[in-house]
XYZ file of C-alpha atoms in Angstrom:
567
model
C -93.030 -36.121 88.885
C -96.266 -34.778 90.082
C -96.512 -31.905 92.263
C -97.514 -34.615 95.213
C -94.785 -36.759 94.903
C -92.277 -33.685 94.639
C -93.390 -32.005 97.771
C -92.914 -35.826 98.588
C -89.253 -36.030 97.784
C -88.617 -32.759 99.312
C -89.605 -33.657 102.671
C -87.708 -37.012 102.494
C -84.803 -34.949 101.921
C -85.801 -32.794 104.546
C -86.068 -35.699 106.922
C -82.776 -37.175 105.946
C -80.956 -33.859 106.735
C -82.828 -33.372 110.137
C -81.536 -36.642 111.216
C -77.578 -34.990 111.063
C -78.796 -31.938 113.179
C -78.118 -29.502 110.702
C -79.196 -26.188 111.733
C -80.705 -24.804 108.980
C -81.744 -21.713 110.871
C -79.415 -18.011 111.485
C -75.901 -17.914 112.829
C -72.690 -17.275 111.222
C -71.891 -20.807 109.786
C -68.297 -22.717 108.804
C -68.012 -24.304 105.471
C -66.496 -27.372 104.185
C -63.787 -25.207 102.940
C -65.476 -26.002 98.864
C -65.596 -22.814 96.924
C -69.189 -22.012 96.688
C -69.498 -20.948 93.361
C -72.049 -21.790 90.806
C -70.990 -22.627 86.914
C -72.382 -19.841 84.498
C -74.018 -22.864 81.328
C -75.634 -21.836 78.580
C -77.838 -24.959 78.081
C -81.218 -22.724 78.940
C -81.185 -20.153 75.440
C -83.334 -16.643 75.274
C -83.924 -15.157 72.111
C -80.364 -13.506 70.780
C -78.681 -12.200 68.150
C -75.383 -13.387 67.824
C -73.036 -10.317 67.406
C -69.624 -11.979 67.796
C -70.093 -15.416 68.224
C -67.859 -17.134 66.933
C -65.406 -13.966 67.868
C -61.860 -14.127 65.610
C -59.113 -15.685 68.098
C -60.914 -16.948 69.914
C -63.075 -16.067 72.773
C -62.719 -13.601 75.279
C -60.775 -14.828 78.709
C -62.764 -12.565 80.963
C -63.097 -12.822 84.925
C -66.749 -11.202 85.443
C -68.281 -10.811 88.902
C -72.258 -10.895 88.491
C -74.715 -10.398 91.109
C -76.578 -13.676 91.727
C -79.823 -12.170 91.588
C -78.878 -10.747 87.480
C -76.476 -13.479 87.160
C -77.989 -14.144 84.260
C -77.146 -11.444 82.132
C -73.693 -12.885 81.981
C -75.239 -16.193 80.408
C -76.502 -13.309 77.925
C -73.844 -11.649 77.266
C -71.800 -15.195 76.064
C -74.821 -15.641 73.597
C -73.871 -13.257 71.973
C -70.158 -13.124 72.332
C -67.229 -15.546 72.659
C -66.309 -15.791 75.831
C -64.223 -17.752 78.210
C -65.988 -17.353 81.630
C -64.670 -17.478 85.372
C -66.870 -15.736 87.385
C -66.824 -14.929 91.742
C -70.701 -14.155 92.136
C -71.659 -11.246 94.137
C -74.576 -9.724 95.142
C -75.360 -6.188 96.093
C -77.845 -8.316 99.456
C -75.415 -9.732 101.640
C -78.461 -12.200 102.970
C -78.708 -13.335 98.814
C -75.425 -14.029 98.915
C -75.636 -16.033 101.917
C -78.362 -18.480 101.345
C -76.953 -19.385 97.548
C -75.022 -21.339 96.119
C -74.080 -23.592 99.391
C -75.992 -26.006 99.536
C -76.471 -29.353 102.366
C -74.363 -28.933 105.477
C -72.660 -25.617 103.652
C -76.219 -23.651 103.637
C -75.719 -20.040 104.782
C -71.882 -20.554 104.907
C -71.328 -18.111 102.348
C -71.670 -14.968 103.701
C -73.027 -13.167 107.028
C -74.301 -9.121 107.865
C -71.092 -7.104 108.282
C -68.625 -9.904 106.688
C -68.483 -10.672 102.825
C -64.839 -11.823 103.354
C -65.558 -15.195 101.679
C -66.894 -14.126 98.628
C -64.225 -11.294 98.521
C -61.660 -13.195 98.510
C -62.571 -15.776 95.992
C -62.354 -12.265 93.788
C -59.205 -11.583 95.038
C -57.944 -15.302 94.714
C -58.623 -14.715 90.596
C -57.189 -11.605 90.673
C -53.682 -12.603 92.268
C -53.754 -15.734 90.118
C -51.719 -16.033 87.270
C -54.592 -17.483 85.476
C -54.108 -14.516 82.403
C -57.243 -12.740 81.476
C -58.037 -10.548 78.516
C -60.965 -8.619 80.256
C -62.576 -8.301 83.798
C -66.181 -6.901 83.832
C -66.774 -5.666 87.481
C -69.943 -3.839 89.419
C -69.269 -2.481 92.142
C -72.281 -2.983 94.074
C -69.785 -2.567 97.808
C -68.048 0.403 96.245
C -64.421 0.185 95.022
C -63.458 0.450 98.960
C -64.425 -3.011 99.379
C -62.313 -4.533 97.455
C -59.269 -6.084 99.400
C -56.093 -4.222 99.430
C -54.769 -7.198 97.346
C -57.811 -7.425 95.180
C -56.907 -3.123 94.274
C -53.594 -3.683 93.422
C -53.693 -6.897 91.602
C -55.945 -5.197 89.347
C -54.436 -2.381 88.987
C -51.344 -4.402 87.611
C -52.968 -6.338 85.545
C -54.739 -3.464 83.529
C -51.176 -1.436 83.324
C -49.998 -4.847 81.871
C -52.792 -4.733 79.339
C -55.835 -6.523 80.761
C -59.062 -4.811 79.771
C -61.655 -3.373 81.897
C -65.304 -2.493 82.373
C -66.860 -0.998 85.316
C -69.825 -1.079 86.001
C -71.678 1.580 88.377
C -67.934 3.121 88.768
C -66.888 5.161 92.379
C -64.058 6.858 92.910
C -60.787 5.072 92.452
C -57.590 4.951 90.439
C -59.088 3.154 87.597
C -62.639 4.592 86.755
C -62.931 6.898 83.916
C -66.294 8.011 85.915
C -66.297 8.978 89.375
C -69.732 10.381 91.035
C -70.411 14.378 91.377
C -71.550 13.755 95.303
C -68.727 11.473 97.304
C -71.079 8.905 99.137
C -70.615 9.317 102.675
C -68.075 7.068 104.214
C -68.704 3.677 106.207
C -66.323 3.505 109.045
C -67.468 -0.323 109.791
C -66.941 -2.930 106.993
C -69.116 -2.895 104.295
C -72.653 -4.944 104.301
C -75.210 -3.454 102.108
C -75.452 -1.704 98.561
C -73.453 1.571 98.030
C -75.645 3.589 95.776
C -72.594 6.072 93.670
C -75.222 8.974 94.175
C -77.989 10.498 93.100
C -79.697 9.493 89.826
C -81.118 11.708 86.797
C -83.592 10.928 83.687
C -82.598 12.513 80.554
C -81.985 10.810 76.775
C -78.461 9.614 76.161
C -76.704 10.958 72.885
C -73.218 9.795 71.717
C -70.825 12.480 71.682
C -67.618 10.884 70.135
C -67.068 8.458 67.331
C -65.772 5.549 68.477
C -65.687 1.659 67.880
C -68.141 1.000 71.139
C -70.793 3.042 70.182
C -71.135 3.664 66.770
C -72.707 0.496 65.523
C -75.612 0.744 68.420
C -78.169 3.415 68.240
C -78.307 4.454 72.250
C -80.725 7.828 71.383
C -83.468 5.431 70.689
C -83.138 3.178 73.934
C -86.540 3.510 76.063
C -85.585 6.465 78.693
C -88.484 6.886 80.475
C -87.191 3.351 82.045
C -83.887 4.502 82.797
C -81.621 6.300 84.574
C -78.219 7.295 85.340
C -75.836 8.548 87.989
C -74.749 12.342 88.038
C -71.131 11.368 87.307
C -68.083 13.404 85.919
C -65.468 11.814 83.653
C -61.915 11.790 85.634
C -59.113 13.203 83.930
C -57.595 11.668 81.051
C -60.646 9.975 79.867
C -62.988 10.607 76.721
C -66.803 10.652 77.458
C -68.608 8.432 74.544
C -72.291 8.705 75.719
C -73.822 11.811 77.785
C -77.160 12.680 78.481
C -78.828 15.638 77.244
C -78.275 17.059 80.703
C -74.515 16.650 80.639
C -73.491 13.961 82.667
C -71.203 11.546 81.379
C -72.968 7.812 80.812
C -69.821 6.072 79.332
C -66.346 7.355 79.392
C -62.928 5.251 78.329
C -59.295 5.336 79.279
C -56.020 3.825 79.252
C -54.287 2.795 82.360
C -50.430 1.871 81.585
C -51.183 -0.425 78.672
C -54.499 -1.884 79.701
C -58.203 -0.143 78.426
C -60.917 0.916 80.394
C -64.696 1.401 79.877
C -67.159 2.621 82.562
C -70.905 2.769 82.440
C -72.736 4.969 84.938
C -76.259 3.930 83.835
C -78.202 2.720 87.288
C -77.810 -0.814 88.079
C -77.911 -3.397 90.920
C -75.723 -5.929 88.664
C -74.177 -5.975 85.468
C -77.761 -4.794 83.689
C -79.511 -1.414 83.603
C -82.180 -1.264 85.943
C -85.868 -1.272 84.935
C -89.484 -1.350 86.510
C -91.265 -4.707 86.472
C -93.664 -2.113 85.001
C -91.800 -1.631 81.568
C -92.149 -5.086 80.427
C -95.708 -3.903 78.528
C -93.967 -1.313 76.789
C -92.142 -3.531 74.237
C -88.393 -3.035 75.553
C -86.855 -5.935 74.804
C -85.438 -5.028 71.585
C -83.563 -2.218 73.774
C -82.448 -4.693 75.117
C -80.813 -6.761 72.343
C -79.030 -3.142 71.391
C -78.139 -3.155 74.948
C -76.421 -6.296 75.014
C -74.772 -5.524 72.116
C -73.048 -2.244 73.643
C -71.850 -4.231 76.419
C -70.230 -6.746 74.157
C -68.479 -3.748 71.971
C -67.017 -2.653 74.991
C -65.491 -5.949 76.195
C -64.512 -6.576 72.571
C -62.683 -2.921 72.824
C -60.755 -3.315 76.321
C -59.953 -7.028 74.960
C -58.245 -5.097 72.239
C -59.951 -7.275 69.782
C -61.744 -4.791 67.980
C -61.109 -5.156 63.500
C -58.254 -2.996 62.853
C -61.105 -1.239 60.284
C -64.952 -1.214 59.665
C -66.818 -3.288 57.484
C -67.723 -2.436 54.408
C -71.348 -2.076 54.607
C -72.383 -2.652 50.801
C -70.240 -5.259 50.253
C -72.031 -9.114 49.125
C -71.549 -11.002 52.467
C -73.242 -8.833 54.606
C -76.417 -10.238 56.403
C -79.177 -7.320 56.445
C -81.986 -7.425 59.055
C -85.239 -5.508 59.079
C -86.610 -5.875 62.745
C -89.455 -3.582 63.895
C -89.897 -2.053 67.721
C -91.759 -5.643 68.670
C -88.605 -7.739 67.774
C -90.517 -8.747 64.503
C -87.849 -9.402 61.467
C -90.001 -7.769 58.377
C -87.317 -8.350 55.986
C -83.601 -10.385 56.131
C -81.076 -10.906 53.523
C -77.268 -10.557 52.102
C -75.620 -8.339 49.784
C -77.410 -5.088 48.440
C -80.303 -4.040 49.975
C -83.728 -3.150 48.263
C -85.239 -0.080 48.857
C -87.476 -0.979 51.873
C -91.637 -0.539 51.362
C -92.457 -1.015 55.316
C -96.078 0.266 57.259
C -95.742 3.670 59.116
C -93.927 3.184 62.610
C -90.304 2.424 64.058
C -87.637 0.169 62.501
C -83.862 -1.117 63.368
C -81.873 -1.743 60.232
C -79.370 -4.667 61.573
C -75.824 -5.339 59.593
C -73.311 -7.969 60.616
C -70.117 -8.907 58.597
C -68.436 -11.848 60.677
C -68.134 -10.584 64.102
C -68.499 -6.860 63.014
C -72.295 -5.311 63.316
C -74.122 -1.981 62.782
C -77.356 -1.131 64.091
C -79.596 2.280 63.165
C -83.414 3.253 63.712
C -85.587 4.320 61.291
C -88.267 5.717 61.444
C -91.117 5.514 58.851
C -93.257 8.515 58.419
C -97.319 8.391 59.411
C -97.258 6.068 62.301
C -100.482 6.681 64.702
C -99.585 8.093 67.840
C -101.679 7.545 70.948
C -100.782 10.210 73.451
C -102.802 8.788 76.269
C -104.321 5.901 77.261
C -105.875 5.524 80.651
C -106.999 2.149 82.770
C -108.597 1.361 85.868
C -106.252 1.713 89.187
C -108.498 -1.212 91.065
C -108.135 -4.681 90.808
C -110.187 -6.361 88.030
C -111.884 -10.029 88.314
C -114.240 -11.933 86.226
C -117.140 -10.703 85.370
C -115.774 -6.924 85.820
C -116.810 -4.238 83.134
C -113.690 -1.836 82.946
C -114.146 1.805 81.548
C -111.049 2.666 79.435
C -110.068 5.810 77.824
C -107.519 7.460 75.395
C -106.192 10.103 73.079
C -107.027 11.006 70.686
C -110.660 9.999 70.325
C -109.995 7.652 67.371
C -111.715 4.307 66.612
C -109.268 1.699 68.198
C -109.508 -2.082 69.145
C -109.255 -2.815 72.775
C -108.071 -5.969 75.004
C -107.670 -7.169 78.508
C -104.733 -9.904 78.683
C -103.581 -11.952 81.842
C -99.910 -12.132 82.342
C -99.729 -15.330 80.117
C -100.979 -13.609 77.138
C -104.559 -14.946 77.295
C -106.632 -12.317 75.724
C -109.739 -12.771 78.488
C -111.844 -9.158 77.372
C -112.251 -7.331 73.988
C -114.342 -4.394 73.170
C -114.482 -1.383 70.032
C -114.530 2.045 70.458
C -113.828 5.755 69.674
C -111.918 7.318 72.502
C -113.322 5.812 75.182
C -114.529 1.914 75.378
C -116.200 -0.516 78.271
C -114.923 -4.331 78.204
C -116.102 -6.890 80.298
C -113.480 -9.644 82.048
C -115.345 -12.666 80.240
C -112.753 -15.483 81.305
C -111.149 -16.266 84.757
C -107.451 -14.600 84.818
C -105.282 -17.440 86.032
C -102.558 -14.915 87.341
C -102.640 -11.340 88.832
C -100.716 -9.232 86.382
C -101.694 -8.268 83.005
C -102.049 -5.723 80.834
C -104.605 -3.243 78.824
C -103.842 -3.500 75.343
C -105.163 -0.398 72.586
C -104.616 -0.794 68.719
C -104.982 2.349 67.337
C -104.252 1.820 63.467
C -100.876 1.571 63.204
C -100.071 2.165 66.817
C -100.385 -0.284 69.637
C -99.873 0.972 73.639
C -100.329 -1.258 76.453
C -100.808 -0.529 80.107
C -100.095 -2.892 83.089
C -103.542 -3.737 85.420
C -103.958 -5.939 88.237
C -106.045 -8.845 88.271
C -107.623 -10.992 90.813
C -106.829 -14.768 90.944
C -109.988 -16.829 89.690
C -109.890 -19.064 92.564
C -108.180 -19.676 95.807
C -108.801 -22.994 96.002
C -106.191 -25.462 97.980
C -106.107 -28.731 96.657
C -102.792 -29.693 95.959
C -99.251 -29.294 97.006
C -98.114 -25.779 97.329
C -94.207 -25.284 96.153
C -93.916 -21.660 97.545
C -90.421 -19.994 96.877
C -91.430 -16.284 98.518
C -87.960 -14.803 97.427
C -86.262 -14.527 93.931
C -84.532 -13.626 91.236
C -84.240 -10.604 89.583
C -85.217 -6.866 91.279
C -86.417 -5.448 87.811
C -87.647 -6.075 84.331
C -85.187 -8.581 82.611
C -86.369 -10.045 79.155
C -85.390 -13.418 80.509
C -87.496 -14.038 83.086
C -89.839 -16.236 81.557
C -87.580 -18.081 81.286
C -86.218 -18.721 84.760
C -90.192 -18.922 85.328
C -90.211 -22.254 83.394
C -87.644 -23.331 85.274
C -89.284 -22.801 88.639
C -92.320 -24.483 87.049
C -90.272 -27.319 86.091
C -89.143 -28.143 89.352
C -92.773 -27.790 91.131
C -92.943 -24.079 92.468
C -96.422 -23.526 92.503
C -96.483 -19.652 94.192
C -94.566 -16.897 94.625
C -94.426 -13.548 96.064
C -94.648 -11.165 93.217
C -98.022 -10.881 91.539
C -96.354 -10.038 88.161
C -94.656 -13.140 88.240
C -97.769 -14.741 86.683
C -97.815 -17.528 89.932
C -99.994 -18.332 92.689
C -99.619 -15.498 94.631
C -98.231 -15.641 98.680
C -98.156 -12.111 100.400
C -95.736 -11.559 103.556
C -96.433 -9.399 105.762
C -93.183 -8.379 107.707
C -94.564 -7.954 111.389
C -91.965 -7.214 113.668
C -91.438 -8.520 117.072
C -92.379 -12.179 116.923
C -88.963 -14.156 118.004
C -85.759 -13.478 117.412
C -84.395 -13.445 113.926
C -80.750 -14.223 113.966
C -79.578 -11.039 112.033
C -81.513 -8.897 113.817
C -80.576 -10.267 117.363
C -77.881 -7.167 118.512
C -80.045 -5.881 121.159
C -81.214 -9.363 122.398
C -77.277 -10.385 122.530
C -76.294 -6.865 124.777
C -79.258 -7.728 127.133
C -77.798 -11.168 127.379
C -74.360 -10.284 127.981
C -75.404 -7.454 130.558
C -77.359 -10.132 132.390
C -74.393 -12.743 132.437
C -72.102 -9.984 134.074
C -74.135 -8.325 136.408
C -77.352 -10.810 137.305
C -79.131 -8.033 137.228
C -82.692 -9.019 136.155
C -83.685 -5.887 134.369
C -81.635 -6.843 131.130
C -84.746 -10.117 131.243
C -86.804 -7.853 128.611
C -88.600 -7.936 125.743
C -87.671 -5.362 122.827
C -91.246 -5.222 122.247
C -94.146 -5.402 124.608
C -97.118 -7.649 123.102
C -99.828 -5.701 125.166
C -98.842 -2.701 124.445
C -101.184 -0.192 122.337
C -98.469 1.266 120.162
C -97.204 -2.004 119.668
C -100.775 -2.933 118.143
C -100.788 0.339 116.377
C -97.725 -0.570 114.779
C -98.383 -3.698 113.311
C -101.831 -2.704 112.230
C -100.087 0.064 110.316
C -97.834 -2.373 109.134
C -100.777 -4.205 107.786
C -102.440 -1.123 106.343
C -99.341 -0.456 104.023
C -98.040 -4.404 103.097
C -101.253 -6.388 103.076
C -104.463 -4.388 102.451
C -103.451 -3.111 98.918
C -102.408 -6.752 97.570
C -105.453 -8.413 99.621
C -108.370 -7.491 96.442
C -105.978 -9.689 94.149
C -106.886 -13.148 96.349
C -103.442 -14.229 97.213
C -103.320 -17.925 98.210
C -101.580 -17.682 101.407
C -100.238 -14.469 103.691
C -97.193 -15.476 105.308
């Protein structure tokens, strides 16, 4: 279906709904009384290693509340593991959760601002079932305070009967092995947006114990000038397996009655570690991959279904993988291993024996570094010669690529380079990219759209998906493309590009309506017309000041890259 002829559709659809008077618009709305859920399937695949899939006896019965936005790092994590899914989908947003997954007459029936009772107590309706689980993997993006009374002590049984458990971004309560050094302060009204545990810290994670989560996944390698953690302390009774260089506690484990516990303290607004759109130029998925792994060690530990020994690592049936820091496989086999004859640089030496793995770095001696490389802060469009610079002052092989990997400038040079933007860049992120020998850096630039030509159909979805750097985005891209959407509102999102603005004060958003519904009630009591006010007077200079400010900071800095539309 053309893009035409979609936008068609849509608006038929549109127009049928109109016709029932469905108000589409704010307000706390009632449901159909259907559990709005939406089924974690596997049919779209990412790149993956398969760690423990198939997993001996079976998969993993695990209860797992994702955020919707990173839902999709549960759909990763049952790649690469067995597992048996039910799944209650919250978000850190309350306004994400609201307008998804209800759909038709149910649309914004899921949640409201100040009351996330709904979705809590489809949580605590698994919990108090006696549908048995091996595992429950649970964020806490509300805190552990926000968890129903029932929800708290259903769980608690269940773990002291032997269900397993992994926190993630653990508070205070009578199950985490990690509890945060500062107490956030506490909320005397019910819960409605993200509880952050506390502050955050930057230092390289180290293992500190021997144990069957962590020893098969190198974690000192993993990209930390992306990450971060919470300054947490282990609670008593638990054994810290990661800690930063710093300290703090990253991962600590427990037993609860007869049930295991894992918590993870690395930042997060879902089940994922958080990172800058920014990192995706600096070749971290295969962090990834070893991060994914981790998580499934420790669901395979609090499942109890860990092997009762390691593997024998030199033994015929193992499967040997030689992958370098670009997710390139150099060299793959089974049985012994030859000695290895690889170019200077960094190298993960991958072993699996059925659903047992081991993962180590290695690092080959003579690799060029690049200590610096430095790009232009403005926006570049065609026809655009770019000065670029690096260290040391070495002959390296420079390139300017858009977003979708076209290469659209090239140049030569010894420390310092000009390249002209010879072709159009059809998006407005990309990246500067310097091969230096053996070494290759990149460095994220903004581009301006080639044209902003009109001529079609425009499928704009303005608000999305993911709040950081997931390796499977491009794929939930092709699946926006699929459907028709044309722009969006994130210019590294290789789209069309739409730019909102924010401005305050033009009519009365439902959610932010508290002073409009006091004035309203005062004037219904009393009849007194002074509560027949604006919050905001259009005429008034400050007023102007403050949405030309507002325009200052959201829209000038985005306006060189062309966007299509401002909103």
């Amino acid at each position: 279906m053309n893009r035409r002829r979609f936008a068609g559709a849509v608006a038929g659809a549109v127009a049928g709904t109109a016709a029932g008077a469905q108000d589409v618009g704010m307000g706390a709305r009632r449901g159909s009384g259907a559990r709005f859920e939406a089924p974690y399937r596997l049919a779209v695949e990412t790149p993956h290693v398969k760690w423990a899939k198939p997993l001996p006896g079976g998969p993993i019965r695990l209860l797992a509340a994702p955020t919707v936005s990173e839902g999709r790092t549960l759909v990763e994590l049952a790649q690469r593991l067995s597992l048996e899914l039910t799944t209650v989908s919250i978000d850190p947003a309350w306004d994400v959760n609201k307008w998804t997954m209800c759909f038709g007459r149910d649309y914004g029936a899921r949640a409201e601002r100040g009351d996330l009772k709904l979705i809590y107590s489809y949580l605590e309706e698994e919990l108090t079932s006696s549908k048995p689980f091996d595992a429950v993997l649970l964020p806490l993006p509300h805190g552990w305070g926000r968890l129903t009374p029932a929800s708290r002590e259903a769980l608690v049984r269940r773990v002291q009967a032997g269900s397993g458990l992994v926190l993630i971004r653990p508070f205070a309560g009578a199950m985490s092995p990690l509890w945060p050094v500062e107490a956030p302060p506490a909320v005397e009204d019910e819960l409605e947006e993200p509880r952050e545990p506390g502050r955050t810290e930057s230092s390289p994670w180290r293992r500190v114990a021997e144990h069957y989560i962590t020893r098969a996944v190198p974690v000192e390698s993993f990209p930390f000038e992306h990450l971060r953690h919470y300054l947490c302390r282990a609670s008593e009774a638990s054994q810290v397996l990661i800690a930063s260089e710093a300290g703090t506690p990253v991962l600590a484990v427990g037993t609860r009655g007869k049930g295991r516990v894992a918590g993870f303290g690395y930042r997060s607004a879902g089940v994922s570690w958080h990172m800058a759109m920014e990192a995706r130029y600096d070749f971290v998925d295969v962090y990834w991959e070893y991060f994914y792994a981790l998580l499934c060690r420790a669901l395979i530990w609090v499942a109890r279904r860990e092997p009762a020994a390691p593997a024998d690592w030199n033994g015929p049936d193992v499967a040997w993988r030689v992958r370098d820091r670009f997710g390139k496989i150099h060299r793959a086999g089974h049985g012994a291993r030859p000695a290895f004859e690889l170019p200077p640089g960094r190298y993960f030496l991958e072993l699996q024996a059925g659903a047992e793995w081991n993962v180590s770095a290695m690092d080959v001696e003579g690799a060029d570094r690049i200590e610096e490389l430095k790009v232009p802060p403005d926006v570049i469009a065609q026809g655009d010669s770019v000065e670029v610079s690096w260290g040391p002052a070495r002959p390296a092989h420079i390139e300017l690529l858009d977003g979708l990997g076209r290469v659209i400038g090239r140049a030569e040079g010894a420390g310092s380079a000009r390249l002209k933007a010879e072709r159009a860049p059809l998006v407005n992120s990309g990246c500067i990219r310097l091969t230096m020998g053996t070494a290759v850096k990149q460095a994220p630039v903004r581009l301006a759209a080639a044209s902003r030509a009109w001529d079609d159909y425009e499928v704009m979805l303005p608000w999305f998906g993911p709040r950081s750097y997931q390796p499977w985005i491009p794929a939930l891209d092709e699946q926006f493309r699929r459907i028709g959407i044309t722009t969006l509102s994130r210019p590294e999102r290789n789209f069309k590009l739409m730019v909102s603005a924010h401005l305050p004060g033009f009519g009365i958003y439902w959610y932010r309506r508290q002073k409009y519904l006091e004035r309203k009630a005062a004037y219904a009591k009393t009849g007194d017309k002074k509560y027949l006010t604006r919050d905001v007077t259009l005429q008034a200079p400050e007023f102007e000041r403050g949405l030309r400010e507002r325009l200052e900071r959201e829209v000038r800095p985005v306006a060189p890259l062309k966007p299509v539309a401002y909103y």
